[in-house]
Coordinates of C-alpha atoms in Angstrom, one line a residue:
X1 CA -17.3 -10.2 -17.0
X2 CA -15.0 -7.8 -18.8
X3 CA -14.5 -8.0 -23.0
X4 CA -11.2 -8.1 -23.8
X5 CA -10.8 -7.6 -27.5
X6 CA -7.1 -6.9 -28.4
X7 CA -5.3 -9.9 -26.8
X8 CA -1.5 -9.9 -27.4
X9 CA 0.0 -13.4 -29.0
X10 CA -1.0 -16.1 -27.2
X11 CA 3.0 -17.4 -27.2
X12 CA 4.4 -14.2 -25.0
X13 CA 3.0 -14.4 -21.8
X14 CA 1.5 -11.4 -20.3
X15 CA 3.3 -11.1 -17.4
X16 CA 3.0 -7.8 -15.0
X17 CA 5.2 -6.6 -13.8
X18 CA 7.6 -7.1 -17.2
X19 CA 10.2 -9.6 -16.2
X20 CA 14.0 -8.5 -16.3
X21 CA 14.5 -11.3 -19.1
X22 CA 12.4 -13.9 -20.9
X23 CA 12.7 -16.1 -23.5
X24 CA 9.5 -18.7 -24.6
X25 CA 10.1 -21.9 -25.6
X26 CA 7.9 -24.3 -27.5
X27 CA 5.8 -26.5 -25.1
X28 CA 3.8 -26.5 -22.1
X29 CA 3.8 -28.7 -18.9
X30 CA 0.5 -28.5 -16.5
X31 CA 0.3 -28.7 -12.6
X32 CA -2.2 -31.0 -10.9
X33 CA -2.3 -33.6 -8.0
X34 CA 0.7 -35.3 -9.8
X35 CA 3.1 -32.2 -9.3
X36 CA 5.2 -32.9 -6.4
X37 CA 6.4 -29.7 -4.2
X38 CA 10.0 -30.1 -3.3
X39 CA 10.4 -26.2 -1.3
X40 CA 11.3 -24.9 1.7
X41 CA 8.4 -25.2 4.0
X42 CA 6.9 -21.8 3.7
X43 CA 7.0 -21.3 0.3
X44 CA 5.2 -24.6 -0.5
X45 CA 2.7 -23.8 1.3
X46 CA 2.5 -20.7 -0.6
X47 CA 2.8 -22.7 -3.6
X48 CA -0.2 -25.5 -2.9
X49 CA -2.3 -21.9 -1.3
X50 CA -2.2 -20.0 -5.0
X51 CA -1.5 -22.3 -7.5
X52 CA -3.9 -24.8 -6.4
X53 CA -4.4 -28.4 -6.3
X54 CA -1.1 -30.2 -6.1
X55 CA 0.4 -33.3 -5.0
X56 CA 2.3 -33.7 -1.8
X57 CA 6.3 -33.2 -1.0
X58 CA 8.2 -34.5 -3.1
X59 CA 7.9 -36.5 -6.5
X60 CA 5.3 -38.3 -7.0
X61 CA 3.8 -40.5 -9.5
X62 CA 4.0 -38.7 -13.1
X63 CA 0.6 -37.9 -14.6
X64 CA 0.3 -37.9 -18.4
X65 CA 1.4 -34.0 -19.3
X66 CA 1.9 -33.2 -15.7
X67 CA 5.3 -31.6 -14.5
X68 CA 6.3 -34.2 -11.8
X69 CA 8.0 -31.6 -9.9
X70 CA 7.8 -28.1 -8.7
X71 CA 11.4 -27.9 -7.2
X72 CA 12.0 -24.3 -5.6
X73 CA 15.2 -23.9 -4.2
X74 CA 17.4 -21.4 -2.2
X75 CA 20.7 -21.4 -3.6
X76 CA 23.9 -18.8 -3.5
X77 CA 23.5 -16.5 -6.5
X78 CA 24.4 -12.9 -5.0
X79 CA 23.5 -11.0 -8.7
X80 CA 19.5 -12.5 -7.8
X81 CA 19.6 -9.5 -5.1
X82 CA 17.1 -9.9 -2.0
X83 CA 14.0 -11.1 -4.2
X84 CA 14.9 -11.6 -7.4
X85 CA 14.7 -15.5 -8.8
X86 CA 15.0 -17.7 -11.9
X87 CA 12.5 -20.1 -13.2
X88 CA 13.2 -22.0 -15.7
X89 CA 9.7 -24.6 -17.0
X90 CA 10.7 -27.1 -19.1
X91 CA 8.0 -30.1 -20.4
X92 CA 10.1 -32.3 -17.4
X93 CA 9.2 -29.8 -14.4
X94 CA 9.8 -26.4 -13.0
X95 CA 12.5 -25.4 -11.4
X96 CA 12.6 -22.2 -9.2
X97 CA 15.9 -20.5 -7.8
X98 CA 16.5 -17.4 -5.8
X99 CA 19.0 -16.2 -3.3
X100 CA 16.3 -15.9 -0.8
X101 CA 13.0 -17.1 0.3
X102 CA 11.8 -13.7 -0.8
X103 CA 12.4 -14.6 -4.3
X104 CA 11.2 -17.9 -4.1
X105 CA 7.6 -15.9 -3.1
X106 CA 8.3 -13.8 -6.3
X107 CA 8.7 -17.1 -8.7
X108 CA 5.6 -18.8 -7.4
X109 CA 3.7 -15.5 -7.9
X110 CA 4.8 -15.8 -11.5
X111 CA 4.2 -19.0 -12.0
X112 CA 0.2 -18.3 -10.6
X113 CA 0.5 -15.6 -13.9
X114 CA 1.6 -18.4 -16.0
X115 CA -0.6 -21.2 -15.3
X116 CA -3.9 -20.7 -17.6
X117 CA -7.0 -21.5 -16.3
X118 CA -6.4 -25.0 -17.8
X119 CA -3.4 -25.6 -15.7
X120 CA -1.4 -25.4 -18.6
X121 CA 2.4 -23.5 -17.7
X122 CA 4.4 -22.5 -21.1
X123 CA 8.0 -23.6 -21.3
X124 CA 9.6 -20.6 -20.2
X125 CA 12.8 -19.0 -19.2
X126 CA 13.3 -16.4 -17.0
X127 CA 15.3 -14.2 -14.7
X128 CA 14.1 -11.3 -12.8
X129 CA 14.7 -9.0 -10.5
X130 CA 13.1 -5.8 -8.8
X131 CA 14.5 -2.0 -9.7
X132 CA 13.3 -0.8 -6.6
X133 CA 13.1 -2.3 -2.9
X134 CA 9.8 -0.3 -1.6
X135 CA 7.2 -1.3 -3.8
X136 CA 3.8 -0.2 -1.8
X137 CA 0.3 0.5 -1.5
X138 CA -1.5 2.8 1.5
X139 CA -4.8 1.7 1.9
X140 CA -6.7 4.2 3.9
X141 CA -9.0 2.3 6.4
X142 CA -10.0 5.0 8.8
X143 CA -12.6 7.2 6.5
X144 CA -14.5 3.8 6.0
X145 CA -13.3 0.7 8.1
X146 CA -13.3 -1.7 5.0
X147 CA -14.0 -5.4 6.4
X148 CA -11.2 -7.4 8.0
X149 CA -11.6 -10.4 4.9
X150 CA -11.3 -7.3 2.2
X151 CA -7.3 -6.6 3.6
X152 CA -6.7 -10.4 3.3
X153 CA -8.0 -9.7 -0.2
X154 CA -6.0 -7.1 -0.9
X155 CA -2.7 -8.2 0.6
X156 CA -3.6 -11.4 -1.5
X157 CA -4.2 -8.9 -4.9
X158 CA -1.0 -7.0 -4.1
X159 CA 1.5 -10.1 -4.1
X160 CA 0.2 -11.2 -7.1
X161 CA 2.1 -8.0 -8.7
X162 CA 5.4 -8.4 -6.3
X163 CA 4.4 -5.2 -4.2
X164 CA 5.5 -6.2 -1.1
X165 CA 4.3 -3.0 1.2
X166 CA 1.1 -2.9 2.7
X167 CA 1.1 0.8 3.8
X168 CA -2.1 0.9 6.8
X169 CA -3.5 4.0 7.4
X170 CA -5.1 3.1 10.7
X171 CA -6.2 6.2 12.4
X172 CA -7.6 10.0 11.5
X173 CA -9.9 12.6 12.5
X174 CA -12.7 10.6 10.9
X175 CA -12.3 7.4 12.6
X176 CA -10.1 5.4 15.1
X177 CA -9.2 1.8 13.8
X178 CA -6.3 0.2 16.2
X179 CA -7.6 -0.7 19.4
X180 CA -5.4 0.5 21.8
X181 CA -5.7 -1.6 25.1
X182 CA -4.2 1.1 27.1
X183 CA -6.9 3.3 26.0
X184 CA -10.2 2.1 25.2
X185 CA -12.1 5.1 24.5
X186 CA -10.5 5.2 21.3
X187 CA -11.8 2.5 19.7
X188 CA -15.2 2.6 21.7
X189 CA -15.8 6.6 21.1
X190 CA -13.5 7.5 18.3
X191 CA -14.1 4.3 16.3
X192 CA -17.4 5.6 15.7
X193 CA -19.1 8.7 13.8
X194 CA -22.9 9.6 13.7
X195 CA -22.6 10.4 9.6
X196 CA -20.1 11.5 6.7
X197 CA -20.0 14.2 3.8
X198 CA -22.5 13.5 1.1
X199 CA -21.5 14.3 -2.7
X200 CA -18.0 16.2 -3.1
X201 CA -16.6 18.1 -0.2
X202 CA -17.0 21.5 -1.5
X203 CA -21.0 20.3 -1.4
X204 CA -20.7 20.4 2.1
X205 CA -22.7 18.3 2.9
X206 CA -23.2 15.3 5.4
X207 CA -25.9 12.7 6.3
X208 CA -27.1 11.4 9.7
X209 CA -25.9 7.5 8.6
X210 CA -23.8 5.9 11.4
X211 CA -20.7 4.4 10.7
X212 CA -17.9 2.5 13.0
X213 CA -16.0 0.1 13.2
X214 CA -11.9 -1.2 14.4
X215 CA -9.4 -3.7 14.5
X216 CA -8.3 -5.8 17.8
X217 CA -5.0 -6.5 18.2
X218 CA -5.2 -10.0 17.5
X219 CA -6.9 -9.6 14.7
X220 CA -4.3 -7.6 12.7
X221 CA -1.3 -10.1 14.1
X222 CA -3.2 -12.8 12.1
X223 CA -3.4 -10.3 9.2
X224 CA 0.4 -9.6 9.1
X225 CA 1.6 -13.0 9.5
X226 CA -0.8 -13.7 6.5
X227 CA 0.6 -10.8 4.3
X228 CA 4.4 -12.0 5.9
X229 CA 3.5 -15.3 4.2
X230 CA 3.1 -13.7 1.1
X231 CA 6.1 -11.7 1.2
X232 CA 4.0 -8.5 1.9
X233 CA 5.5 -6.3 5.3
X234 CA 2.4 -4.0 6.5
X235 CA 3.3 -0.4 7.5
X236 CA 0.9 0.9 10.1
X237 CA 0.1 4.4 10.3
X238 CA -0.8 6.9 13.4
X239 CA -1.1 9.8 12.3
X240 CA 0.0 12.8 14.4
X241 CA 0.0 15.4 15.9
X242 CA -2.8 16.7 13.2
X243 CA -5.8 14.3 12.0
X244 CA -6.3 13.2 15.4
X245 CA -10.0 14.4 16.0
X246 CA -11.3 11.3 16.4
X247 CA -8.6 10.5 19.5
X248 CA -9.5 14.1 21.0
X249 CA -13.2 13.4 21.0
X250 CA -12.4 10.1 22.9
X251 CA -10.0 11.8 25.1
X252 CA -10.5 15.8 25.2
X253 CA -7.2 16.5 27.4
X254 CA -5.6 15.8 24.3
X255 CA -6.7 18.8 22.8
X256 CA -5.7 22.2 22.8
X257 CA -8.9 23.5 24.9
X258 CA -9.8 20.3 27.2
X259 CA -13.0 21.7 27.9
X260 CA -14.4 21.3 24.9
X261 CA -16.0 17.9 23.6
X262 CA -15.2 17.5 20.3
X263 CA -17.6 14.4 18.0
X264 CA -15.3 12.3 15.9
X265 CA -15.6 14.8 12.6
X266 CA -18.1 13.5 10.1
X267 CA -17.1 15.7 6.7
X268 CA -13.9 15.3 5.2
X269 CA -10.8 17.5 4.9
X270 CA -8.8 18.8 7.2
X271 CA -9.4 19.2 11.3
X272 CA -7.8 22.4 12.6
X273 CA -8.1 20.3 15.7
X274 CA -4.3 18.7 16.8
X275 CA -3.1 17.8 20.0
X276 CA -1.9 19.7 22.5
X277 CA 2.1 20.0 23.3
X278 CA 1.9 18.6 26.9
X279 CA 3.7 16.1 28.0
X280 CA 1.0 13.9 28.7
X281 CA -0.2 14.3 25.1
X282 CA 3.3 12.9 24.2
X283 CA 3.5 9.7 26.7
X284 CA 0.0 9.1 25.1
X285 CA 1.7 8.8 21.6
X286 CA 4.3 7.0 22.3
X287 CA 1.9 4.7 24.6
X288 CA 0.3 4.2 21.5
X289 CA 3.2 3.6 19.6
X290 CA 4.5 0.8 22.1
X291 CA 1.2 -1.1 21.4
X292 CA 1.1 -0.8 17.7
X293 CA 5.2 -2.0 17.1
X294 CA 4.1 -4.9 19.2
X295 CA 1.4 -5.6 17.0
X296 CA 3.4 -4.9 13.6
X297 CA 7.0 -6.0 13.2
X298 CA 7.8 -3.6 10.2
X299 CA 11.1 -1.8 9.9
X300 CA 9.0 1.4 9.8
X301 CA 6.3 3.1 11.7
X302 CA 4.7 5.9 9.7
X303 CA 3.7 8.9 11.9
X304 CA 2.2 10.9 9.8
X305 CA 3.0 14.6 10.3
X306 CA 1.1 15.7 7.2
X307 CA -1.9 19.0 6.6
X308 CA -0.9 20.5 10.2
X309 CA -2.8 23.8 10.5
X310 CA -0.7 25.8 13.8
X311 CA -3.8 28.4 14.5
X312 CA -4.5 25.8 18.0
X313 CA -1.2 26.1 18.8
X314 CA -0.6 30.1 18.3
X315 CA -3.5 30.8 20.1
X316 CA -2.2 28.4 22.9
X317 CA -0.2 30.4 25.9
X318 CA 1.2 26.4 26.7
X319 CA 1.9 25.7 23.2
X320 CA 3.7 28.7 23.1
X321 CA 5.4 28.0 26.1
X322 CA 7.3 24.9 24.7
X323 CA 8.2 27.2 21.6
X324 CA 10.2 29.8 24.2
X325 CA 11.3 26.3 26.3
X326 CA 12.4 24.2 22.9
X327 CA 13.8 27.4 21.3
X328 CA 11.6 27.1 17.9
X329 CA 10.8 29.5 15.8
X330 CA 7.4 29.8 16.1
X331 CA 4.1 27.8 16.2
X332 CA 4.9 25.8 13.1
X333 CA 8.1 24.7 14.7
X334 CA 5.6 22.4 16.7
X335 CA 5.6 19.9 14.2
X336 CA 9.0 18.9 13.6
X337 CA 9.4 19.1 17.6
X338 CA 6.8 16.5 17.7
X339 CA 8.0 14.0 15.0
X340 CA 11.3 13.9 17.1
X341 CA 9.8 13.0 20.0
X342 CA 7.5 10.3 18.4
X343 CA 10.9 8.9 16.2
X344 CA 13.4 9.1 19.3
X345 CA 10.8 6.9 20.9
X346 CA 10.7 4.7 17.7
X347 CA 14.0 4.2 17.7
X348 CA 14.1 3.4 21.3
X349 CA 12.1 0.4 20.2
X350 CA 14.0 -0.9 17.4
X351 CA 11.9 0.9 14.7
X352 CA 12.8 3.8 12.1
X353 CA 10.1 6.7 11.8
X354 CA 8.2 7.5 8.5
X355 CA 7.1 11.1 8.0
X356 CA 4.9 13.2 5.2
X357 CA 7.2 15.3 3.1
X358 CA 6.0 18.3 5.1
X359 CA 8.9 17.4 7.4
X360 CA 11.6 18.4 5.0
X361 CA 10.5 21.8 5.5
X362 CA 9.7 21.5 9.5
X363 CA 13.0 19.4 10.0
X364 CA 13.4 15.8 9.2
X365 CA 14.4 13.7 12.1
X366 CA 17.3 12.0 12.0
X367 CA 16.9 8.5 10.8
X368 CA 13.7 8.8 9.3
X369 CA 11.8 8.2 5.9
X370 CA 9.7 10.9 3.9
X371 CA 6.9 9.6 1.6
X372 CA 6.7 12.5 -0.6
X373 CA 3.3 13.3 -1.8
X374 CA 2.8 16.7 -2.7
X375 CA 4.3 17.0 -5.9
X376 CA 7.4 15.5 -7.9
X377 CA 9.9 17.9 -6.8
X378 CA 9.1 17.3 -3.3
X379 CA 10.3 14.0 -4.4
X380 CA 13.1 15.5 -5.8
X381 CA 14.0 18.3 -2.9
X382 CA 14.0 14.7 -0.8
X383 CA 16.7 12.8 -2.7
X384 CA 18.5 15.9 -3.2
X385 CA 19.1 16.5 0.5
X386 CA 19.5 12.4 0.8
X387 CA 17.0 11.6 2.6
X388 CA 15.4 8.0 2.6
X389 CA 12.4 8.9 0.0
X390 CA 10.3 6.4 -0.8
X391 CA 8.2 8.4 -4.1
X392 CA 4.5 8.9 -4.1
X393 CA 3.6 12.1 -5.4
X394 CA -0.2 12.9 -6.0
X395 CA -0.3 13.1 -9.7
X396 CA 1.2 9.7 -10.6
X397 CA 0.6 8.0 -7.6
X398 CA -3.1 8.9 -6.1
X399 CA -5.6 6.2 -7.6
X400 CA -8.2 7.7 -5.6
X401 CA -7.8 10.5 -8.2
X402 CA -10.3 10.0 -11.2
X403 CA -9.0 8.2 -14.1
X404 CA -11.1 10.3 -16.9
X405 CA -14.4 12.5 -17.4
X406 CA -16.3 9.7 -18.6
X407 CA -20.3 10.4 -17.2
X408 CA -19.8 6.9 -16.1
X409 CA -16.9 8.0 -13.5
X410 CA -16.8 7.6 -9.7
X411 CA -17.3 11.0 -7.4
X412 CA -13.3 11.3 -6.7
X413 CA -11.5 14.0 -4.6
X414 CA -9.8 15.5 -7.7
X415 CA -8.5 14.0 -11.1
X416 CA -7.3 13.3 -13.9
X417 CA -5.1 10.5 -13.7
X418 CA -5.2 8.1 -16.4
X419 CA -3.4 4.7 -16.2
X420 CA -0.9 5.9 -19.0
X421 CA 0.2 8.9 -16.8
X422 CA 0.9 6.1 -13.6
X423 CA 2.9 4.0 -16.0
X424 CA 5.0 6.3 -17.4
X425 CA 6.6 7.7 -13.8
X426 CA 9.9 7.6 -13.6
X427 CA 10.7 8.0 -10.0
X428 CA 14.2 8.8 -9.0
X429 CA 17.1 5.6 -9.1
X430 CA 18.4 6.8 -5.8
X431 CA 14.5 6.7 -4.2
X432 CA 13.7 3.5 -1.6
X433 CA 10.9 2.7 -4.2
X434 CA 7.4 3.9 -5.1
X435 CA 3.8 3.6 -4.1
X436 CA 0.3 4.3 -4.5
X437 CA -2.1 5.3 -2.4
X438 CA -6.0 4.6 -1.6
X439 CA -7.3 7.3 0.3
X440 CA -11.3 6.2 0.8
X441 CA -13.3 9.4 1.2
X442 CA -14.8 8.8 -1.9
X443 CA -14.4 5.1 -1.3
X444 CA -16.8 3.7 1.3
X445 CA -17.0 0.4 -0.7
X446 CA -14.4 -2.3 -1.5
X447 CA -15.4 -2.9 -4.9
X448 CA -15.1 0.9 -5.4
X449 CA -12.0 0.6 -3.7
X450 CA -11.0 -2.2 -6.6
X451 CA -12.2 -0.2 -9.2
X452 CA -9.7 3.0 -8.2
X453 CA -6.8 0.4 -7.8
X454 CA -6.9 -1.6 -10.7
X455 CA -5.5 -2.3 -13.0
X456 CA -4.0 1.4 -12.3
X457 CA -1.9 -0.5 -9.3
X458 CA -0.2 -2.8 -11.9
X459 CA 0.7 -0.2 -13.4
X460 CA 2.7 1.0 -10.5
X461 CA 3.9 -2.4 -9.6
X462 CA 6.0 -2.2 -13.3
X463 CA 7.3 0.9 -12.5
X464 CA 8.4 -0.5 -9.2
X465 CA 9.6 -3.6 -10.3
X466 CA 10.8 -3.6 -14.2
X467 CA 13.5 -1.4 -16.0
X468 CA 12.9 2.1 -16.5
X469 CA 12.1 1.3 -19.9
X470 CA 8.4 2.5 -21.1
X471 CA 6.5 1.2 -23.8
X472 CA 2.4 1.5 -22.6
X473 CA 1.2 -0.1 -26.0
X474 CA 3.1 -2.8 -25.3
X475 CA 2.3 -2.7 -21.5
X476 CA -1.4 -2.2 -22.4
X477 CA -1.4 -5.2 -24.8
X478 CA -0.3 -7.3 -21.9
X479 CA -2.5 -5.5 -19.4
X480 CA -5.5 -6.8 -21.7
X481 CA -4.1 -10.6 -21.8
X482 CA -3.4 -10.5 -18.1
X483 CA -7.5 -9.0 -17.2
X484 CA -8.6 -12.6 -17.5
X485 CA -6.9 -13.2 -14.1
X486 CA -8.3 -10.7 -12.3
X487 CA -11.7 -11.5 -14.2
X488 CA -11.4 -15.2 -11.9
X489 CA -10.7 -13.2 -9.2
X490 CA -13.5 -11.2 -9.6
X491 CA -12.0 -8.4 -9.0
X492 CA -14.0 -4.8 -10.4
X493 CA -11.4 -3.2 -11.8
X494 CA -11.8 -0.6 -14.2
X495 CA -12.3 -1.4 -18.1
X496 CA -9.6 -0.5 -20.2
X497 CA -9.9 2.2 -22.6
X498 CA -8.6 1.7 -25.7
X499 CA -5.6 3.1 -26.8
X500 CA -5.4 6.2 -29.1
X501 CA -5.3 5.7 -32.5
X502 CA -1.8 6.7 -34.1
X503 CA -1.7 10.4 -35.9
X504 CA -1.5 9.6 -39.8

């Protein structure tokens, strides 16, 4: 358990993220076995799954201090938006309202804020609504294959703050995680690696420790009707045509020199190993790509397209012969040639391509998204041009980053990024929305993996989801009343440091 000595007042609720307006009135109402569920069918489910015990559908018999009714309704209220609700909890009952069942998910998360551990809801008043429609977290599952339960878990954690993107990163040169049933070497070779870097990169070093590991098909349909459920969408990532050592090793005619058996890589960074520009290397892709949109019905199917090194292809006489055929040029041309193949075929599906911001500079594809990572004005350079952007740049968005130089700190990639500095982003209005990422190099456990998210992650969640007002004493005062939740969650987050102390 976590101290938490500077609670806020007990009569705001510490809500996160910061609801668009509130007002607190005097009582409190309690759900229990008396509290009827009167909801369209999905979202009481929802409702009896996270708020606990309650009574069946419908009123029921009124219990002394029990709201006799949880009534969640979709009504016709076009200022609401696509998930924004109202809830309004008076000492008769709760009532929930929302132009969609989107925002009827968003209300009952709220409510699950609400309720103390006693049952006990205040008599409050509120209407909210999201800035921003892409609210997301990447969770990287091919350096370590975290366990199936763990992304219930986490889907679970992220609609609790009304992030509703699961971004999976299924696939890189370190490990293999989608099985593929048209190719089953890549689960059963390049799902598996003989050992990984020990200590930081630069150490480099590695260890002789096996590690492996996938997910079939069915079980990631169960996963994403889960998370749909919840109101979370999950993204899945291949990436190509660069981190795709572990698919070479299971399938060298992928590579640039198909003689050459290549070991799923075992240290971390970047593979100068990509495929090859063959057609067949292509109708593999896409092959890929037909399995995984049947498995995921998102909107978007990220590609990748990020950290492409072109030596492979320069020193390749049939690389270089699709430059001369395609008219690119150069090597590096290679990369935006590829993401047009990968998003025509995308589209051919039904499906929109997302790309790495590396693509503004080798040629967006028409209809696609860019994630842009590298830096804030790569966010910027994207929304200038008008490009779908949704904003994650590395210094306000990379939780994997240290958060301080504590002794007591985690090994991370690099650092510093302190909660205060993912609060106060300000990505731009015109952007799809905002997310952080979880890359696990230095994360091969989940409760690591909880201690680099949170509470950081709420953090991002308000900037995704309340006005671009900032106030972090005020948003750390609530952080502290709200760690009691994750506390029964037992989730390991990260201890709050206190804040500053004001100059004099």
């Amino acid at each position: 358990m976590h101290d938490h000595p500077s609670r806020p007042s007990a009569s705001v609720p510490p809500l996160i993220p910061r609801p668009h307006t509130m007002r607190v009135r005097e009582g409190h109402v309690s759900l229990g076995p008396g509290t009827g569920v009167q909801a369209p069918p999905d979202v009481a489910e929802l409702a009896r799954e996270v708020l606990g015990t309650l009574g069946p559908t419908g009123p029921v018999a009124e219990a002394e201090g029990e709201a006799r009714t949880l009534w969640l309704s979709v009504v016709d209220d076009p200022a609401l938006g696509d998930e924004g609700y109202r809830l309004l909890v008076t000492e008769d009952g709760i009532r929930g309202t929302a132009a969609t069942t989107a925002g009827l998910r968003w209300a009952v998360q709220t409510l699950r804020q609400l309720r103390g551990p006693d049952g006990r809801v205040p008599c409050v008043e509120i209407t909210d609504r999201p800035r921003y429609g892409w609210r997301g977290s990447l969770l990287d599952v091919a350096r370590w294959c975290h366990p199936l339960p763990f992304l219930y878990r986490y889907v679970d954690l992220l609609a609790l703050y009304k992030l509703n993107t699961l971004h999976l990163h299924l696939t890189d040169d370190q490990g293999w995680r989608f099985e593929v049933s048209r190719y089953p070497r890549l689960t059963e070779v390049g799902a598996h690696r003989t050992g990984s870097s020990v200590g930081h990169l630069d150490d480099n070093r590695t260890d002789t420790v096996a590690h492996g590991g996938f997910y079939t098909q069915r079980e990631l349909r169960d996963l994403v009707a889960y998370a749909a459920r919840r109101g979370v969408r999950i993204m899945p990532e291949i990436d190509a045509p660069g981190h795709m050592q572990a698919a070479i090793a299971a399938y060298p005619w992928l590579g640039n020199d198909p003689t050459r058996q290549l070991p799923v890589r075992v240290a971390w960074g970047i593979s100068r190993h990509v495929l090859n520009t063959s057609d067949r290397a292509v109708a593999f892709v896409r092959d890929v790509l037909d399995e995984v949109a049947d498995v995921f019905p998102s909107d978007y199917v990220h590609i990748g397209g990020d950290e492409v090194p072109a030596h492979e292809w320069a020193a390749s006489p049939d690389a270089l012969r699709r430059v001369a055929d395609e008219g690119l040029p150069g090597p590096t041309g290679l990369l935006g040639w590829w993401a047009r193949q990968l998003t025509d075929h995308l589209a051919g599906l039904g499906r929109r391509a997302a790309v790495w911001d590396e693509l503004i500079d080798a040629g967006v594809p028409d209809g696609a998204a860019v994630f842009a990572w590298r830096a804030e004005h790569h966010v910027q350079r994207a929304v200038r041009a008008g490009l779908d952007t949704v904003a994650a740049p590395q210094e306000y968005t990379y939780l994997d980053w240290a958060e301080s130089e504590a002794p007591d700190e985690p090994l991370a990639i690099r650092g510093l990024l302190p909660l205060s500095q993912v609060y106060g982003y300000r990505p731009p209005v015109t952007a799809l929305g905002v997310q952080g990422q979880l890359w696990s190099e230095y994360l091969p456990t989940t409760r690591l993996v909880e201690r680099r998210a949170f509470p950081r992650l709420a953090a991002l969640a308000e900037v995704g989801w309340s006005s671009e007002e900032r106030d972090f004493p005020g948003f750390h005062g609530r952080l502290t009343g709200h760690l009691p939740h994750l506390d029964a969650l037992d989730v390991a987050y990260r201890p709050l440091d206190p804040l500053p102390l004001p100059h004099p």
